[in-house]
Amino acid sequence: MLLLLLLQFSTCCLMLGNSEVVTSFENTCSQFFFRETPPKDAIKPASPAQICQLYKNQYRFATLYDRDNRIPIYSAYVYQPGSGKRPDTWMVEPQLVGSNYQKEMATEWFLLTNTNMDQGLLNESQAVLQDYKNLTNYNRGHLNPNGHQPDPEYKAATFTLTNIVPQNMKLNGGKWNNYEQEIMTSRTEECATTYVVVGVVPGNNYIAGGRVNKPSHIWSTACCEIDNNHRKSWAVIAQNDQNAIELLTLGELEERLAELYRKEEISLFHSDCPRQ
């Protein structure tokens, strides 16, 4: 009887945590991945958090977060660019602090004022606004950019710090921005649906007194469904200390990341997505 009660308690606790910070993308927000298949575990960090990004009671995209380095390893989304004003309100992820907190992203001010959340616990769990103040040569770089989202609510959801890394300022406003705006628009002209994964390679340097990792590389890849029988893919990678990008095939990016991560193999999309 005692064993049964313990099992029931364990199941209950797991269910509490299995909301926005989830145990499996496939079971909660698989719609953001081609063939509902997230990248393989080769790039998963030692202390991961799988976040189905919830805003106004709807999942908007998915993020694999590195708790130790306080940066996202990747964000995955469906490319649906739409016009609209750039948001200016930054949010954080309550459930990184604990599963007893709300499922939906919120501002630091709201959480500290309305939920009795402890500032120290919040700071320990993730990057906060203070970490990105007074940076030199770097600023807040989106993995999932608001310009790739269709309406104000989807755009607002990208302004969570769990979707942000310290990015070289010239790269963020230069070649990377050109890729996000110009090259993506050109490459997706014949695509019915485009699945995107944007990620980073953690580096050896930090901001905010060692709290937040500064990635060595930033990368992006897309899998485009033209129709039921035709697909194409492409990729890009950039060193996070210069204003330059390198266009690659999906297969070339996976090989490059295998070298950078020192892994035998890395797979970012389901095998039905062409590598060349």
PDB file of C-alpha atoms in Angstrom:
ATOM      1  CA  MET A   1       0.000   0.000   0.000  1.00  0.00           C
ATOM      2  CA  LEU A   2       2.831   2.375   0.922  1.00  0.00           C
ATOM      3  CA  LEU A   3       4.576   1.584  -2.374  1.00  0.00           C
ATOM      4  CA  LEU A   4       1.375   2.378  -4.291  1.00  0.00           C
ATOM      5  CA  LEU A   5       1.059   5.735  -2.514  1.00  0.00           C
ATOM      6  CA  LEU A   6       4.682   6.572  -3.309  1.00  0.00           C
ATOM      7  CA  LEU A   7       4.147   5.725  -6.970  1.00  0.00           C
ATOM      8  CA  GLN A   8       1.029   7.894  -7.091  1.00  0.00           C
ATOM      9  CA  PHE A   9       2.920  10.786  -5.468  1.00  0.00           C
ATOM     10  CA  SER A  10       5.799  10.455  -7.925  1.00  0.00           C
ATOM     11  CA  THR A  11       3.416  10.452 -10.871  1.00  0.00           C
ATOM     12  CA  CYS A  12       1.670  13.531  -9.513  1.00  0.00           C
ATOM     13  CA  CYS A  13       4.951  15.430  -9.153  1.00  0.00           C
ATOM     14  CA  LEU A  14       6.036  14.511 -12.654  1.00  0.00           C
ATOM     15  CA  MET A  15       2.724  15.755 -14.035  1.00  0.00           C
ATOM     16  CA  LEU A  16       3.152  19.070 -12.264  1.00  0.00           C
ATOM     17  CA  GLY A  17       6.466  19.586 -14.021  1.00  0.00           C
ATOM     18  CA  ASN A  18       5.197  18.319 -17.353  1.00  0.00           C
ATOM     19  CA  SER A  19       3.510  21.529 -18.440  1.00  0.00           C
ATOM     20  CA  GLU A  20       5.626  24.236 -20.018  1.00  0.00           C
ATOM     21  CA  VAL A  21       8.998  22.871 -18.941  1.00  0.00           C
ATOM     22  CA  VAL A  22       8.279  19.417 -20.314  1.00  0.00           C
ATOM     23  CA  THR A  23       9.789  15.958 -20.263  1.00  0.00           C
ATOM     24  CA  SER A  24       9.243  15.471 -23.993  1.00  0.00           C
ATOM     25  CA  PHE A  25       8.765  17.842 -26.919  1.00  0.00           C
ATOM     26  CA  GLU A  26       7.116  15.018 -28.863  1.00  0.00           C
ATOM     27  CA  ASN A  27       4.270  14.727 -26.361  1.00  0.00           C
ATOM     28  CA  THR A  28       3.577  18.445 -25.920  1.00  0.00           C
ATOM     29  CA  CYS A  29       4.648  20.766 -28.753  1.00  0.00           C
ATOM     30  CA  SER A  30       5.885  18.541 -31.568  1.00  0.00           C
ATOM     31  CA  GLN A  31       4.199  20.756 -34.191  1.00  0.00           C
ATOM     32  CA  PHE A  32       7.289  22.975 -34.347  1.00  0.00           C
ATOM     33  CA  PHE A  33       9.507  20.174 -35.671  1.00  0.00           C
ATOM     34  CA  PHE A  34       9.575  18.615 -39.150  1.00  0.00           C
ATOM     35  CA  ARG A  35       7.884  15.207 -38.953  1.00  0.00           C
ATOM     36  CA  GLU A  36       7.378  16.012 -35.238  1.00  0.00           C
ATOM     37  CA  THR A  37      10.998  14.997 -34.664  1.00  0.00           C
ATOM     38  CA  PRO A  38      13.308  17.202 -32.542  1.00  0.00           C
ATOM     39  CA  PRO A  39      17.101  17.197 -33.020  1.00  0.00           C
ATOM     40  CA  LYS A  40      18.822  14.121 -31.605  1.00  0.00           C
ATOM     41  CA  ASP A  41      20.270  14.257 -28.087  1.00  0.00           C
ATOM     42  CA  ALA A  42      23.877  14.769 -29.220  1.00  0.00           C
ATOM     43  CA  ILE A  43      23.599  18.535 -28.644  1.00  0.00           C
ATOM     44  CA  LYS A  44      21.603  18.254 -25.407  1.00  0.00           C
ATOM     45  CA  PRO A  45      23.481  19.922 -22.505  1.00  0.00           C
ATOM     46  CA  ALA A  46      24.250  18.325 -19.154  1.00  0.00           C
ATOM     47  CA  SER A  47      21.384  20.161 -17.406  1.00  0.00           C
ATOM     48  CA  PRO A  48      18.690  20.675 -20.048  1.00  0.00           C
ATOM     49  CA  ALA A  49      15.208  22.119 -19.841  1.00  0.00           C
ATOM     50  CA  GLN A  50      12.782  21.456 -22.671  1.00  0.00           C
ATOM     51  CA  ILE A  51      10.474  24.454 -22.898  1.00  0.00           C
ATOM     52  CA  CYS A  52       7.255  24.561 -24.889  1.00  0.00           C
ATOM     53  CA  GLN A  53       7.025  28.344 -25.009  1.00  0.00           C
ATOM     54  CA  LEU A  54       3.543  29.236 -23.745  1.00  0.00           C
ATOM     55  CA  TYR A  55       2.079  32.712 -24.225  1.00  0.00           C
ATOM     56  CA  LYS A  56      -1.583  33.667 -23.777  1.00  0.00           C
ATOM     57  CA  ASN A  57      -2.520  30.026 -23.337  1.00  0.00           C
ATOM     58  CA  GLN A  58      -1.014  28.880 -26.648  1.00  0.00           C
ATOM     59  CA  TYR A  59       2.294  27.218 -27.495  1.00  0.00           C
ATOM     60  CA  ARG A  60       4.305  29.488 -29.806  1.00  0.00           C
ATOM     61  CA  PHE A  61       7.647  27.644 -30.324  1.00  0.00           C
ATOM     62  CA  ALA A  62      10.009  25.208 -28.595  1.00  0.00           C
ATOM     63  CA  THR A  63      13.350  25.827 -26.863  1.00  0.00           C
ATOM     64  CA  LEU A  64      16.034  23.524 -25.490  1.00  0.00           C
ATOM     65  CA  TYR A  65      17.550  25.518 -22.613  1.00  0.00           C
ATOM     66  CA  ASP A  66      20.939  25.016 -20.954  1.00  0.00           C
ATOM     67  CA  ARG A  67      20.403  25.608 -17.231  1.00  0.00           C
ATOM     68  CA  ASP A  68      24.128  25.681 -16.431  1.00  0.00           C
ATOM     69  CA  ASN A  69      25.101  28.185 -19.120  1.00  0.00           C
ATOM     70  CA  ARG A  70      21.792  30.092 -18.898  1.00  0.00           C
ATOM     71  CA  ILE A  71      21.329  30.185 -22.673  1.00  0.00           C
ATOM     72  CA  PRO A  72      19.120  28.375 -25.182  1.00  0.00           C
ATOM     73  CA  ILE A  73      20.876  25.637 -27.181  1.00  0.00           C
ATOM     74  CA  TYR A  74      18.223  25.928 -29.875  1.00  0.00           C
ATOM     75  CA  SER A  75      14.766  27.260 -30.607  1.00  0.00           C
ATOM     76  CA  ALA A  76      12.491  25.534 -33.143  1.00  0.00           C
ATOM     77  CA  TYR A  77       9.559  27.154 -34.900  1.00  0.00           C
ATOM     78  CA  VAL A  78       7.495  27.335 -38.079  1.00  0.00           C
ATOM     79  CA  TYR A  79       8.520  30.232 -40.326  1.00  0.00           C
ATOM     80  CA  GLN A  80       5.483  32.514 -40.748  1.00  0.00           C
ATOM     81  CA  PRO A  81       6.730  36.079 -41.263  1.00  0.00           C
ATOM     82  CA  GLY A  82       4.217  38.831 -40.713  1.00  0.00           C
ATOM     83  CA  SER A  83       4.247  42.584 -40.345  1.00  0.00           C
ATOM     84  CA  GLY A  84       3.827  44.326 -37.027  1.00  0.00           C
ATOM     85  CA  LYS A  85       5.468  46.403 -34.345  1.00  0.00           C
ATOM     86  CA  ARG A  86       8.578  45.063 -32.640  1.00  0.00           C
ATOM     87  CA  PRO A  87       7.755  44.129 -29.006  1.00  0.00           C
ATOM     88  CA  ASP A  88       9.653  45.785 -26.164  1.00  0.00           C
ATOM     89  CA  THR A  89       8.650  43.771 -23.077  1.00  0.00           C
ATOM     90  CA  TRP A  90      11.091  41.087 -21.910  1.00  0.00           C
ATOM     91  CA  MET A  91       9.890  37.956 -20.108  1.00  0.00           C
ATOM     92  CA  VAL A  92      11.359  34.975 -18.254  1.00  0.00           C
ATOM     93  CA  GLU A  93      10.292  31.350 -17.667  1.00  0.00           C
ATOM     94  CA  PRO A  94       8.646  30.797 -14.252  1.00  0.00           C
ATOM     95  CA  GLN A  95       8.855  27.005 -14.342  1.00  0.00           C
ATOM     96  CA  LEU A  96      12.634  27.061 -14.506  1.00  0.00           C
ATOM     97  CA  VAL A  97      12.372  28.261 -10.906  1.00  0.00           C
ATOM     98  CA  GLY A  98       9.941  25.505  -9.965  1.00  0.00           C
ATOM     99  CA  SER A  99       7.027  23.495 -11.342  1.00  0.00           C
ATOM    100  CA  ASN A 100       4.704  25.065  -8.766  1.00  0.00           C
ATOM    101  CA  TYR A 101       4.865  28.367 -10.638  1.00  0.00           C
ATOM    102  CA  GLN A 102       2.636  29.285 -13.580  1.00  0.00           C
ATOM    103  CA  LYS A 103       3.122  27.647 -16.963  1.00  0.00           C
ATOM    104  CA  GLU A 104       3.109  30.868 -18.957  1.00  0.00           C
ATOM    105  CA  MET A 105       6.077  33.193 -19.486  1.00  0.00           C
ATOM    106  CA  ALA A 106       5.903  36.497 -17.599  1.00  0.00           C
ATOM    107  CA  THR A 107       7.913  39.613 -16.791  1.00  0.00           C
ATOM    108  CA  GLU A 108      10.310  39.591 -13.853  1.00  0.00           C
ATOM    109  CA  TRP A 109       8.321  42.427 -12.264  1.00  0.00           C
ATOM    110  CA  PHE A 110       5.061  40.462 -12.408  1.00  0.00           C
ATOM    111  CA  LEU A 111       6.580  37.340 -10.878  1.00  0.00           C
ATOM    112  CA  LEU A 112       8.391  39.165  -8.087  1.00  0.00           C
ATOM    113  CA  THR A 113       5.355  41.322  -7.275  1.00  0.00           C
ATOM    114  CA  ASN A 114       2.470  38.871  -7.672  1.00  0.00           C
ATOM    115  CA  THR A 115       3.811  35.390  -6.934  1.00  0.00           C
ATOM    116  CA  ASN A 116       6.255  36.040  -4.067  1.00  0.00           C
ATOM    117  CA  MET A 117       9.031  34.602  -6.214  1.00  0.00           C
ATOM    118  CA  ASP A 118      12.467  35.063  -4.684  1.00  0.00           C
ATOM    119  CA  GLN A 119      14.864  37.168  -6.785  1.00  0.00           C
ATOM    120  CA  GLY A 120      17.783  34.946  -5.832  1.00  0.00           C
ATOM    121  CA  LEU A 121      16.000  31.798  -6.998  1.00  0.00           C
ATOM    122  CA  LEU A 122      15.003  33.481 -10.252  1.00  0.00           C
ATOM    123  CA  ASN A 123      18.591  34.606 -10.884  1.00  0.00           C
ATOM    124  CA  GLU A 124      19.898  31.137 -10.125  1.00  0.00           C
ATOM    125  CA  SER A 125      17.492  29.445 -12.548  1.00  0.00           C
ATOM    126  CA  GLN A 126      18.108  31.496 -15.713  1.00  0.00           C
ATOM    127  CA  ALA A 127      19.404  34.691 -17.302  1.00  0.00           C
ATOM    128  CA  VAL A 128      17.662  37.897 -16.213  1.00  0.00           C
ATOM    129  CA  LEU A 129      17.535  41.430 -17.613  1.00  0.00           C
ATOM    130  CA  GLN A 130      20.398  42.627 -15.407  1.00  0.00           C
ATOM    131  CA  ASP A 131      22.739  40.124 -17.101  1.00  0.00           C
ATOM    132  CA  TYR A 132      22.395  41.930 -20.438  1.00  0.00           C
ATOM    133  CA  LYS A 133      23.032  45.457 -19.176  1.00  0.00           C
ATOM    134  CA  ASN A 134      26.242  47.382 -19.902  1.00  0.00           C
ATOM    135  CA  LEU A 135      27.542  44.937 -22.529  1.00  0.00           C
ATOM    136  CA  THR A 136      30.425  45.873 -24.811  1.00  0.00           C
ATOM    137  CA  ASN A 137      30.293  44.708 -28.466  1.00  0.00           C
ATOM    138  CA  TYR A 138      27.438  42.281 -27.692  1.00  0.00           C
ATOM    139  CA  ASN A 139      23.671  42.559 -27.331  1.00  0.00           C
ATOM    140  CA  ARG A 140      20.584  40.373 -26.978  1.00  0.00           C
ATOM    141  CA  GLY A 141      20.382  38.061 -29.970  1.00  0.00           C
ATOM    142  CA  HIS A 142      17.135  36.196 -30.710  1.00  0.00           C
ATOM    143  CA  LEU A 143      17.276  32.588 -31.869  1.00  0.00           C
ATOM    144  CA  ASN A 144      13.632  32.731 -32.933  1.00  0.00           C
ATOM    145  CA  PRO A 145      13.341  36.307 -34.277  1.00  0.00           C
ATOM    146  CA  ASN A 146      10.082  38.204 -33.956  1.00  0.00           C
ATOM    147  CA  GLY A 147      10.222  38.992 -37.688  1.00  0.00           C
ATOM    148  CA  HIS A 148       9.673  35.299 -38.484  1.00  0.00           C
ATOM    149  CA  GLN A 149       6.364  35.253 -36.586  1.00  0.00           C
ATOM    150  CA  PRO A 150       2.895  36.089 -37.938  1.00  0.00           C
ATOM    151  CA  ASP A 151       1.145  38.358 -35.437  1.00  0.00           C
ATOM    152  CA  PRO A 152       1.658  40.491 -32.301  1.00  0.00           C
ATOM    153  CA  GLU A 153       1.135  37.621 -29.848  1.00  0.00           C
ATOM    154  CA  TYR A 154       3.591  35.285 -31.585  1.00  0.00           C
ATOM    155  CA  LYS A 155       6.075  38.153 -31.877  1.00  0.00           C
ATOM    156  CA  ALA A 156       5.721  39.026 -28.180  1.00  0.00           C
ATOM    157  CA  ALA A 157       6.441  35.411 -27.234  1.00  0.00           C
ATOM    158  CA  THR A 158       9.911  35.610 -28.809  1.00  0.00           C
ATOM    159  CA  PHE A 159      10.841  38.246 -26.200  1.00  0.00           C
ATOM    160  CA  THR A 160      11.634  35.711 -23.501  1.00  0.00           C
ATOM    161  CA  LEU A 161      15.221  35.651 -22.272  1.00  0.00           C
ATOM    162  CA  THR A 162      15.150  31.860 -22.701  1.00  0.00           C
ATOM    163  CA  ASN A 163      15.232  32.600 -26.458  1.00  0.00           C
ATOM    164  CA  ILE A 164      18.221  34.988 -26.174  1.00  0.00           C
ATOM    165  CA  VAL A 165      22.017  34.660 -26.300  1.00  0.00           C
ATOM    166  CA  PRO A 166      24.800  37.244 -26.140  1.00  0.00           C
ATOM    167  CA  GLN A 167      25.413  37.937 -29.837  1.00  0.00           C
ATOM    168  CA  ASN A 168      28.116  40.013 -31.460  1.00  0.00           C
ATOM    169  CA  MET A 169      26.489  43.379 -32.096  1.00  0.00           C
ATOM    170  CA  LYS A 170      27.832  43.835 -35.621  1.00  0.00           C
ATOM    171  CA  LEU A 171      26.808  40.298 -36.585  1.00  0.00           C
ATOM    172  CA  ASN A 172      23.329  40.696 -35.069  1.00  0.00           C
ATOM    173  CA  GLY A 173      22.659  43.896 -36.978  1.00  0.00           C
ATOM    174  CA  GLY A 174      24.632  42.948 -40.076  1.00  0.00           C
ATOM    175  CA  LYS A 175      25.110  39.644 -41.909  1.00  0.00           C
ATOM    176  CA  TRP A 176      22.902  37.640 -39.533  1.00  0.00           C
ATOM    177  CA  ASN A 177      20.088  40.142 -39.891  1.00  0.00           C
ATOM    178  CA  ASN A 178      20.500  39.976 -43.668  1.00  0.00           C
ATOM    179  CA  TYR A 179      20.166  36.196 -43.513  1.00  0.00           C
ATOM    180  CA  GLU A 180      17.022  36.415 -41.345  1.00  0.00           C
ATOM    181  CA  GLN A 181      15.356  39.034 -43.527  1.00  0.00           C
ATOM    182  CA  GLU A 182      16.619  38.715 -47.095  1.00  0.00           C
ATOM    183  CA  ILE A 183      17.981  35.203 -47.601  1.00  0.00           C
ATOM    184  CA  MET A 184      15.171  33.480 -45.701  1.00  0.00           C
ATOM    185  CA  THR A 185      12.585  35.400 -47.730  1.00  0.00           C
ATOM    186  CA  SER A 186      14.242  34.369 -50.987  1.00  0.00           C
ATOM    187  CA  ARG A 187      14.790  30.725 -50.046  1.00  0.00           C
ATOM    188  CA  THR A 188      11.203  30.169 -48.860  1.00  0.00           C
ATOM    189  CA  GLU A 189       9.371  31.566 -51.889  1.00  0.00           C
ATOM    190  CA  GLU A 190       8.143  28.145 -53.075  1.00  0.00           C
ATOM    191  CA  CYS A 191       7.710  26.597 -49.616  1.00  0.00           C
ATOM    192  CA  ALA A 192       4.295  25.617 -48.310  1.00  0.00           C
ATOM    193  CA  THR A 193       5.674  25.043 -44.780  1.00  0.00           C
ATOM    194  CA  THR A 194       9.159  25.812 -43.480  1.00  0.00           C
ATOM    195  CA  TYR A 195      10.463  24.347 -40.216  1.00  0.00           C
ATOM    196  CA  VAL A 196      13.388  26.206 -38.658  1.00  0.00           C
ATOM    197  CA  VAL A 197      15.884  25.316 -35.933  1.00  0.00           C
ATOM    198  CA  VAL A 198      18.262  28.063 -34.777  1.00  0.00           C
ATOM    199  CA  GLY A 199      20.961  27.207 -32.275  1.00  0.00           C
ATOM    200  CA  VAL A 200      24.345  27.888 -30.775  1.00  0.00           C
ATOM    201  CA  VAL A 201      27.568  26.203 -29.742  1.00  0.00           C
ATOM    202  CA  PRO A 202      28.473  27.184 -26.150  1.00  0.00           C
ATOM    203  CA  GLY A 203      31.834  28.943 -25.905  1.00  0.00           C
ATOM    204  CA  ASN A 204      34.568  29.436 -23.327  1.00  0.00           C
ATOM    205  CA  ASN A 205      33.686  33.016 -22.373  1.00  0.00           C
ATOM    206  CA  TYR A 206      30.895  34.564 -20.330  1.00  0.00           C
ATOM    207  CA  ILE A 207      29.068  37.807 -19.616  1.00  0.00           C
ATOM    208  CA  ALA A 208      27.576  39.052 -16.351  1.00  0.00           C
ATOM    209  CA  GLY A 209      30.493  37.965 -14.179  1.00  0.00           C
ATOM    210  CA  GLY A 210      30.481  34.394 -15.452  1.00  0.00           C
ATOM    211  CA  ARG A 211      26.732  33.860 -15.247  1.00  0.00           C
ATOM    212  CA  VAL A 212      25.752  33.680 -18.945  1.00  0.00           C
ATOM    213  CA  ASN A 213      27.711  31.813 -21.602  1.00  0.00           C
ATOM    214  CA  LYS A 214      28.825  33.625 -24.728  1.00  0.00           C
ATOM    215  CA  PRO A 215      28.381  31.157 -27.646  1.00  0.00           C
ATOM    216  CA  SER A 216      31.320  30.564 -29.957  1.00  0.00           C
ATOM    217  CA  HIS A 217      29.029  29.950 -32.959  1.00  0.00           C
ATOM    218  CA  ILE A 218      25.432  30.646 -33.972  1.00  0.00           C
ATOM    219  CA  TRP A 219      23.723  28.502 -36.609  1.00  0.00           C
ATOM    220  CA  SER A 220      20.384  28.103 -38.337  1.00  0.00           C
ATOM    221  CA  THR A 221      18.815  25.510 -40.601  1.00  0.00           C
ATOM    222  CA  ALA A 222      15.497  25.181 -42.410  1.00  0.00           C
ATOM    223  CA  CYS A 223      13.540  22.267 -43.847  1.00  0.00           C
ATOM    224  CA  CYS A 224      11.091  23.393 -46.515  1.00  0.00           C
ATOM    225  CA  GLU A 225       8.102  21.355 -47.669  1.00  0.00           C
ATOM    226  CA  ILE A 226       7.236  22.414 -51.216  1.00  0.00           C
ATOM    227  CA  ASP A 227       4.517  19.777 -51.596  1.00  0.00           C
ATOM    228  CA  ASN A 228       3.928  16.197 -50.478  1.00  0.00           C
ATOM    229  CA  ASN A 229       6.725  14.878 -52.696  1.00  0.00           C
ATOM    230  CA  HIS A 230       9.288  17.685 -52.776  1.00  0.00           C
ATOM    231  CA  ARG A 231      11.444  19.181 -50.037  1.00  0.00           C
ATOM    232  CA  LYS A 232      14.623  21.196 -49.751  1.00  0.00           C
ATOM    233  CA  SER A 233      16.869  22.428 -46.952  1.00  0.00           C
ATOM    234  CA  TRP A 234      19.649  24.903 -46.280  1.00  0.00           C
ATOM    235  CA  ALA A 235      21.768  26.134 -43.387  1.00  0.00           C
ATOM    236  CA  VAL A 236      24.079  28.878 -42.159  1.00  0.00           C
ATOM    237  CA  ILE A 237      26.709  29.225 -39.437  1.00  0.00           C
ATOM    238  CA  ALA A 238      28.575  32.204 -38.008  1.00  0.00           C
ATOM    239  CA  GLN A 239      31.404  32.706 -35.563  1.00  0.00           C
ATOM    240  CA  ASN A 240      30.087  34.895 -32.789  1.00  0.00           C
ATOM    241  CA  ASP A 241      32.938  37.385 -32.889  1.00  0.00           C
ATOM    242  CA  GLN A 242      32.762  38.716 -36.429  1.00  0.00           C
ATOM    243  CA  ASN A 243      30.247  40.024 -38.964  1.00  0.00           C
ATOM    244  CA  ALA A 244      30.330  37.108 -41.419  1.00  0.00           C
ATOM    245  CA  ILE A 245      28.164  34.073 -42.215  1.00  0.00           C
ATOM    246  CA  GLU A 246      28.805  30.847 -44.135  1.00  0.00           C
ATOM    247  CA  LEU A 247      25.980  29.311 -46.160  1.00  0.00           C
ATOM    248  CA  LEU A 248      25.927  25.502 -46.004  1.00  0.00           C
ATOM    249  CA  THR A 249      23.809  22.500 -46.829  1.00  0.00           C
ATOM    250  CA  LEU A 250      22.017  20.806 -43.954  1.00  0.00           C
ATOM    251  CA  GLY A 251      24.434  17.893 -44.190  1.00  0.00           C
ATOM    252  CA  GLU A 252      27.447  20.212 -44.047  1.00  0.00           C
ATOM    253  CA  LEU A 253      26.077  21.962 -40.961  1.00  0.00           C
ATOM    254  CA  GLU A 254      25.490  18.663 -39.175  1.00  0.00           C
ATOM    255  CA  GLU A 255      29.072  17.628 -39.957  1.00  0.00           C
ATOM    256  CA  ARG A 256      30.433  20.983 -38.743  1.00  0.00           C
ATOM    257  CA  LEU A 257      28.452  20.773 -35.516  1.00  0.00           C
ATOM    258  CA  ALA A 258      29.663  17.204 -34.939  1.00  0.00           C
ATOM    259  CA  GLU A 259      33.217  18.580 -35.058  1.00  0.00           C
ATOM    260  CA  LEU A 260      32.447  21.534 -32.785  1.00  0.00           C
ATOM    261  CA  TYR A 261      30.551  19.402 -30.274  1.00  0.00           C
ATOM    262  CA  ARG A 262      33.048  16.549 -30.633  1.00  0.00           C
ATOM    263  CA  LYS A 263      30.299  14.053 -31.378  1.00  0.00           C
ATOM    264  CA  GLU A 264      30.246  11.224 -33.913  1.00  0.00           C
ATOM    265  CA  GLU A 265      26.959  12.296 -35.462  1.00  0.00           C
ATOM    266  CA  ILE A 266      24.425  15.100 -35.157  1.00  0.00           C
ATOM    267  CA  SER A 267      20.949  15.035 -36.696  1.00  0.00           C
ATOM    268  CA  LEU A 268      18.879  18.223 -36.685  1.00  0.00           C
ATOM    269  CA  PHE A 269      15.878  17.068 -38.738  1.00  0.00           C
ATOM    270  CA  HIS A 270      14.032  13.823 -39.503  1.00  0.00           C
ATOM    271  CA  SER A 271      15.795  11.804 -42.209  1.00  0.00           C
ATOM    272  CA  ASP A 272      13.091  12.738 -44.752  1.00  0.00           C
ATOM    273  CA  CYS A 273      14.603  16.220 -44.940  1.00  0.00           C
ATOM    274  CA  PRO A 274      17.291  16.214 -47.683  1.00  0.00           C
ATOM    275  CA  ARG A 275      20.857  16.756 -46.529  1.00  0.00           C
ATOM    276  CA  GLN A 276      22.161  18.197 -49.818  1.00  0.00           C
TER     277      GLN A 276
END
